[in-house]
PDB file of C-alpha atoms in Angstrom:
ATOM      1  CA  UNK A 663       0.000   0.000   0.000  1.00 64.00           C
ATOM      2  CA  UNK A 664       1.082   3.095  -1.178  1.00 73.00           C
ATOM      3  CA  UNK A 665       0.172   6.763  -0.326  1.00 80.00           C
ATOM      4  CA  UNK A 666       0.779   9.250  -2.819  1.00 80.00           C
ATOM      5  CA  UNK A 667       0.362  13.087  -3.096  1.00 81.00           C
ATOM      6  CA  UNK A 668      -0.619  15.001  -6.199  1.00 79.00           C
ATOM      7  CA  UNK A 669      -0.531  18.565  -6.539  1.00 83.00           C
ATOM      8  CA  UNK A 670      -1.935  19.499 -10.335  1.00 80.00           C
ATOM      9  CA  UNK A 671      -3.567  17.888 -12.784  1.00 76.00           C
ATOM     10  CA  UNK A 672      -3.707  13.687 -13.143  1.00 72.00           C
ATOM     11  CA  UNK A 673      -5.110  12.706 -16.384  1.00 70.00           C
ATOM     12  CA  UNK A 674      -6.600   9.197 -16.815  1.00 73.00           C
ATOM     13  CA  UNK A 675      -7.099   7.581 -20.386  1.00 75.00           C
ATOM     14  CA  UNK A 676      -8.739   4.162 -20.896  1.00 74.00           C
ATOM     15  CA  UNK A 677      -6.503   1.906 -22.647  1.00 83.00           C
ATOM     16  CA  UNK A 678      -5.960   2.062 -26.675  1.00 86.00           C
ATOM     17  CA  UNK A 679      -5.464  -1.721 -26.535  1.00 88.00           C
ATOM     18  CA  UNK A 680      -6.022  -5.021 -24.179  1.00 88.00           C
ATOM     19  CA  UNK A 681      -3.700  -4.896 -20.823  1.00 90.00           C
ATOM     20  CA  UNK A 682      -3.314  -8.007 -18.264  1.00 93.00           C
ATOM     21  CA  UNK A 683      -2.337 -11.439 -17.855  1.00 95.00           C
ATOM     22  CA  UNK A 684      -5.408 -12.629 -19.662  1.00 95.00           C
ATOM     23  CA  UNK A 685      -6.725 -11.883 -23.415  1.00 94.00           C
ATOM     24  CA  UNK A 686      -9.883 -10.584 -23.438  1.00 95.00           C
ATOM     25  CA  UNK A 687     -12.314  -9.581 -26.442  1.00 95.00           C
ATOM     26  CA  UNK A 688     -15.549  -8.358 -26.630  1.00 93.00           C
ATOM     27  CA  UNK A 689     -17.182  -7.953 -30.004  1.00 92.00           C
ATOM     28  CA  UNK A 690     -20.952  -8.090 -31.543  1.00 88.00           C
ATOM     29  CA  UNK A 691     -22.407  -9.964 -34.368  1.00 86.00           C
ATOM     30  CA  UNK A 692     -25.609 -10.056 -35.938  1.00 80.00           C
ATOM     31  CA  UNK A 693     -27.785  -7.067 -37.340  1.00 72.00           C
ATOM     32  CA  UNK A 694     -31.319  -6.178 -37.391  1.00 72.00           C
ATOM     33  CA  UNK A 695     -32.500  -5.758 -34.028  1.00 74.00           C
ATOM     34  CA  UNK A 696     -31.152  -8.809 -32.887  1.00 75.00           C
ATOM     35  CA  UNK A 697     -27.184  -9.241 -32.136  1.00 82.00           C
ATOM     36  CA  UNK A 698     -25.243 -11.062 -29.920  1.00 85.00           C
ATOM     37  CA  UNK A 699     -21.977  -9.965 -27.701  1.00 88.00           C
ATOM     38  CA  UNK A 700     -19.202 -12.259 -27.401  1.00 90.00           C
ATOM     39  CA  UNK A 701     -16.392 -11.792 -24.809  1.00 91.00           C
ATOM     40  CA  UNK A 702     -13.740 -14.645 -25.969  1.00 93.00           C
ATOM     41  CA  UNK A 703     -10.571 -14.589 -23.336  1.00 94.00           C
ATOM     42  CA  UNK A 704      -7.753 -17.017 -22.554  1.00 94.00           C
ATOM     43  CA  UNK A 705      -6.986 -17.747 -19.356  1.00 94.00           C
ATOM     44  CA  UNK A 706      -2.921 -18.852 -18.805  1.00 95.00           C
ATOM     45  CA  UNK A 707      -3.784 -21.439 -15.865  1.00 94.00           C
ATOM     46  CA  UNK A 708      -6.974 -22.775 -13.950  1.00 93.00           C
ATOM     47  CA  UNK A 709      -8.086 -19.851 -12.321  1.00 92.00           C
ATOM     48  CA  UNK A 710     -11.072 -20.026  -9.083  1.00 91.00           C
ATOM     49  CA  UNK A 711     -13.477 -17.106  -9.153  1.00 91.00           C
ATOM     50  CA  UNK A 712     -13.480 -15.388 -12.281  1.00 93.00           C
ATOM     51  CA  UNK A 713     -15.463 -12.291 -12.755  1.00 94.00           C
ATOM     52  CA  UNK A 714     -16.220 -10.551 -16.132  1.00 95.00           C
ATOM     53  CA  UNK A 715     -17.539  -7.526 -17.028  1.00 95.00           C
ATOM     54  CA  UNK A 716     -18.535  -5.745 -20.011  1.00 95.00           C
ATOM     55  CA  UNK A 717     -20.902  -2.062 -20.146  1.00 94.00           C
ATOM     56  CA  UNK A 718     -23.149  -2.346 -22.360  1.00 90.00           C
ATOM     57  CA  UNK A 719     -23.556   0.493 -25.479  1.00 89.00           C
ATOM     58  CA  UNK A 720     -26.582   2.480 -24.502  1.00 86.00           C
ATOM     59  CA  UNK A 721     -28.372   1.093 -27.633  1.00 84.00           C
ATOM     60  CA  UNK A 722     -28.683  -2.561 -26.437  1.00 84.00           C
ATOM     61  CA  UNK A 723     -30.437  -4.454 -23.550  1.00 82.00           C
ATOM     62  CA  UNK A 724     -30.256  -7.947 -23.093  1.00 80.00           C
ATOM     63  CA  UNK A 725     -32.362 -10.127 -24.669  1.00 79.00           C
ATOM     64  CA  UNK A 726     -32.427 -12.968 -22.605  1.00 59.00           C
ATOM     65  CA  UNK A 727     -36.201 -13.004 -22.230  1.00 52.00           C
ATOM     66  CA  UNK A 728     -36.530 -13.606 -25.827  1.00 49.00           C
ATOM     67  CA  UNK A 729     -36.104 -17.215 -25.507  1.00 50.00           C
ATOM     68  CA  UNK A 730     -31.931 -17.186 -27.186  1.00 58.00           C
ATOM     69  CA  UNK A 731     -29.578 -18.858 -24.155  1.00 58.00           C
ATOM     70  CA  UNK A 732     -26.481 -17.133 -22.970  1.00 62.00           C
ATOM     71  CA  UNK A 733     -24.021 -20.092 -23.831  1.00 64.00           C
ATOM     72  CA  UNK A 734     -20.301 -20.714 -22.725  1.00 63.00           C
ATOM     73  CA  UNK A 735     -17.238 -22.312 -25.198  1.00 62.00           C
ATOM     74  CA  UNK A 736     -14.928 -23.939 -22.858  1.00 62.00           C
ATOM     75  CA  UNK A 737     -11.213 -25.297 -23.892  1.00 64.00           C
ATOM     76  CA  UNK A 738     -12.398 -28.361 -25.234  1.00 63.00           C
ATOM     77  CA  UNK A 739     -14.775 -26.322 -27.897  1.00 58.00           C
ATOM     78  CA  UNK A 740     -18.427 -27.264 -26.361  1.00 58.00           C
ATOM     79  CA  UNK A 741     -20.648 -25.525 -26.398  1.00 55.00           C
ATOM     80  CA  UNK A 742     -23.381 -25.012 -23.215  1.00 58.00           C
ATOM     81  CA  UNK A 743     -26.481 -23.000 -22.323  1.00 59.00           C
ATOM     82  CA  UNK A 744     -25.124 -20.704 -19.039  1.00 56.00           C
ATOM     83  CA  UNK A 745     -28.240 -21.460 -16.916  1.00 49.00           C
ATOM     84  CA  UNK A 746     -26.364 -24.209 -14.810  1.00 45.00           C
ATOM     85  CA  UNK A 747     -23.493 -25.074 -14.184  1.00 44.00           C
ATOM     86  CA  UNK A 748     -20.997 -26.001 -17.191  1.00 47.00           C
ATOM     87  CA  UNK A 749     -18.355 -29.043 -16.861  1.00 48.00           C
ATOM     88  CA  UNK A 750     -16.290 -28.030 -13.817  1.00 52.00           C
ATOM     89  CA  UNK A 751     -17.622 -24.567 -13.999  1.00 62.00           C
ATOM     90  CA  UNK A 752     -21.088 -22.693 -12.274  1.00 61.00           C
ATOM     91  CA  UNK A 753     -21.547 -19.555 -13.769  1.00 72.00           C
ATOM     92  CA  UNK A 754     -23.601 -16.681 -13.236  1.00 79.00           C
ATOM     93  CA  UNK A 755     -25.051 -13.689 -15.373  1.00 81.00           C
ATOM     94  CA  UNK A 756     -26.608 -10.905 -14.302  1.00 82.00           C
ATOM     95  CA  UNK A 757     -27.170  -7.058 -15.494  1.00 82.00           C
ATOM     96  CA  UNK A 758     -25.855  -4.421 -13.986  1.00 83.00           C
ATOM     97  CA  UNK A 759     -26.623  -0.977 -14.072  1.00 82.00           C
ATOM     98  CA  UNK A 760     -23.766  -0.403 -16.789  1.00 83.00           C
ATOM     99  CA  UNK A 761     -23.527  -3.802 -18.086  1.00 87.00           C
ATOM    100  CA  UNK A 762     -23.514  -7.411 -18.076  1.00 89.00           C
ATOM    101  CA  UNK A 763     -21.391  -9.141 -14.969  1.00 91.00           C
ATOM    102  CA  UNK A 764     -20.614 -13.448 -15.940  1.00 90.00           C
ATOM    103  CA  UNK A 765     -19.122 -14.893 -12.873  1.00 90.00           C
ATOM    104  CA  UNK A 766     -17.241 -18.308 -12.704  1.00 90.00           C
ATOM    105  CA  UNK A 767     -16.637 -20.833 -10.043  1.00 88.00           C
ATOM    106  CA  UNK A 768     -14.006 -22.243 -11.402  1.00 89.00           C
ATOM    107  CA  UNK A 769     -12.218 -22.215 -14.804  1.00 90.00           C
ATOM    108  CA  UNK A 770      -9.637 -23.909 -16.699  1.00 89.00           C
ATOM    109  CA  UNK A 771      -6.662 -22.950 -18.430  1.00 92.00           C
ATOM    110  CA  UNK A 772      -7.711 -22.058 -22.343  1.00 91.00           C
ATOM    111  CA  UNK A 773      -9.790 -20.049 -24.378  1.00 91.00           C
ATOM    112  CA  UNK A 774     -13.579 -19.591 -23.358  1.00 89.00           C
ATOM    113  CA  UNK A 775     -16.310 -17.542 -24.658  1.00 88.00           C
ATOM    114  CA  UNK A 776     -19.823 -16.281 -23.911  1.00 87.00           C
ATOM    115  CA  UNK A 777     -22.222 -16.112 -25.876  1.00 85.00           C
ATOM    116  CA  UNK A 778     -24.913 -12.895 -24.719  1.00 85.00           C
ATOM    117  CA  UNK A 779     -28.099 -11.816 -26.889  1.00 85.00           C
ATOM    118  CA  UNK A 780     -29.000  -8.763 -27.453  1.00 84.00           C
ATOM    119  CA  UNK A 781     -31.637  -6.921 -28.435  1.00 82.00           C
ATOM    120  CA  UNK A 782     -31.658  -3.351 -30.123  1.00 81.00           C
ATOM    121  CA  UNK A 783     -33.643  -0.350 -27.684  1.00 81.00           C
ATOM    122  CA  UNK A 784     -32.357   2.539 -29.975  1.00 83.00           C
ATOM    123  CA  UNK A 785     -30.687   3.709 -32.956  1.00 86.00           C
ATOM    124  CA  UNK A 786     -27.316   5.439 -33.609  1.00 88.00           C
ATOM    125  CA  UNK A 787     -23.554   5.665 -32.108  1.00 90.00           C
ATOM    126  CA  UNK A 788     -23.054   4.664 -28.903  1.00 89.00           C
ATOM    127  CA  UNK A 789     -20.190   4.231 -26.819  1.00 90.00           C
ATOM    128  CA  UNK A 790     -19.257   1.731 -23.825  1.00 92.00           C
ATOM    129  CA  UNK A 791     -16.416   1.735 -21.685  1.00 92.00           C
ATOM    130  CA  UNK A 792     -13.657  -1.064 -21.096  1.00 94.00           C
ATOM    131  CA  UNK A 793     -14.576  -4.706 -20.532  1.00 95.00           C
ATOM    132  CA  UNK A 794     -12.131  -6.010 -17.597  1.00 95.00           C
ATOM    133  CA  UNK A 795     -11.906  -9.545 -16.233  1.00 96.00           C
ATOM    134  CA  UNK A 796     -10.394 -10.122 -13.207  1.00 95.00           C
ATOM    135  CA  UNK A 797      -9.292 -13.270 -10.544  1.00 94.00           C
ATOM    136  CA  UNK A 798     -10.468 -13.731  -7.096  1.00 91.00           C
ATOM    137  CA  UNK A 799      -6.600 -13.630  -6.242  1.00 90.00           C
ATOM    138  CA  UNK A 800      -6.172 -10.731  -8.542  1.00 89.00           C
ATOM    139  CA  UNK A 801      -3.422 -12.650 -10.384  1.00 93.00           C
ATOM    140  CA  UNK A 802      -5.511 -13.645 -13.604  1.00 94.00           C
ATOM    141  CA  UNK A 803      -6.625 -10.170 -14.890  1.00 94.00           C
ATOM    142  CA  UNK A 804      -7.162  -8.138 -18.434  1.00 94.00           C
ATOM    143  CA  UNK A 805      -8.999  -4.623 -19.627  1.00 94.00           C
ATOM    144  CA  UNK A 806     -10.030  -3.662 -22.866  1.00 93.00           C
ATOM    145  CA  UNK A 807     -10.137  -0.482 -24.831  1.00 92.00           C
ATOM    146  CA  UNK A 808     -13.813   0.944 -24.543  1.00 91.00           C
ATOM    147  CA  UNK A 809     -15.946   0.381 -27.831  1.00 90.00           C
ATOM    148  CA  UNK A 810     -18.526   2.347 -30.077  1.00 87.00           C
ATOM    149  CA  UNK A 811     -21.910   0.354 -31.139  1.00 82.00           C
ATOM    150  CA  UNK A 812     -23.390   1.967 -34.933  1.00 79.00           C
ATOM    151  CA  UNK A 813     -26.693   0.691 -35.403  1.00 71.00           C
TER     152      UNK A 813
END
């Protein structure tokens, strides 16, 4: 723990690119008023306790209601609804005020993704800020830039 004094201006940028010990992505597919977000990342060792989170553009809700599952890829390329738990992994979605928060048990080592539907609530640019995923130790960890949604 540090204690540090500041006298003057500090300015703060998001990142320009993806920072941490894990590789995270978030990007959306589909068009119409029906997309889905993916957040792919790769984690470098089994990791307990993984949280993600991604903000949402203003122009998209989920669309979980609509019937479309939120599924998971693990390592070994299956794919599985996110309403239970999924091989050695229970996971958890919920939305946030800002966004969407996935929450693992337990994960292994390799590249996952999550499958989220959305639906559209409004037209034009919108912007969200960084997706992060962190560890319960803190060890495991990764931000992304922030993104802009054009629909």
């Amino acid at each position: 723990l540090a204690r540090v004094a500041l006298t003057g201006t500090l300015r703060v940028a998001p990142p320009s690119v993806t920072l941490g010990t894990a590789a995270l992505a978030r990007t959306f597919s589909g068009d119409g008023d029906a997309r889905v977000m993916t957040l792919t990342f790769t984690l470098p060792r089994d990791t307990s306790r993984v949280e993600v989170h991604a903000p949402l553009p203003a122009g998209d809700e989920l669309a979980r209601g609509a019937g479309t599952p939120v599924r998971q890829r693990d390592p070994r390329g299956t794919w599985a609804s996110l309403d239970g738990p999924v091989g050695d992994s229970a996971a958890a979605v919920s939305r946030l005020d800002d966004g969407v928060r996935v929450r693992f048990a337990r994960l292994r080592a390799g590249t996952h993704a999550v499958q989220i539907p959305m639906a559209r609530v409004g037209r034009g640019t919108f912007h969200a800020g960084p997706a992060w995923l962190r560890s319960a130790d803190d060890a495991v960890w990764s931000i992304t830039p922030a993104c802009t949604s054009t629909r």
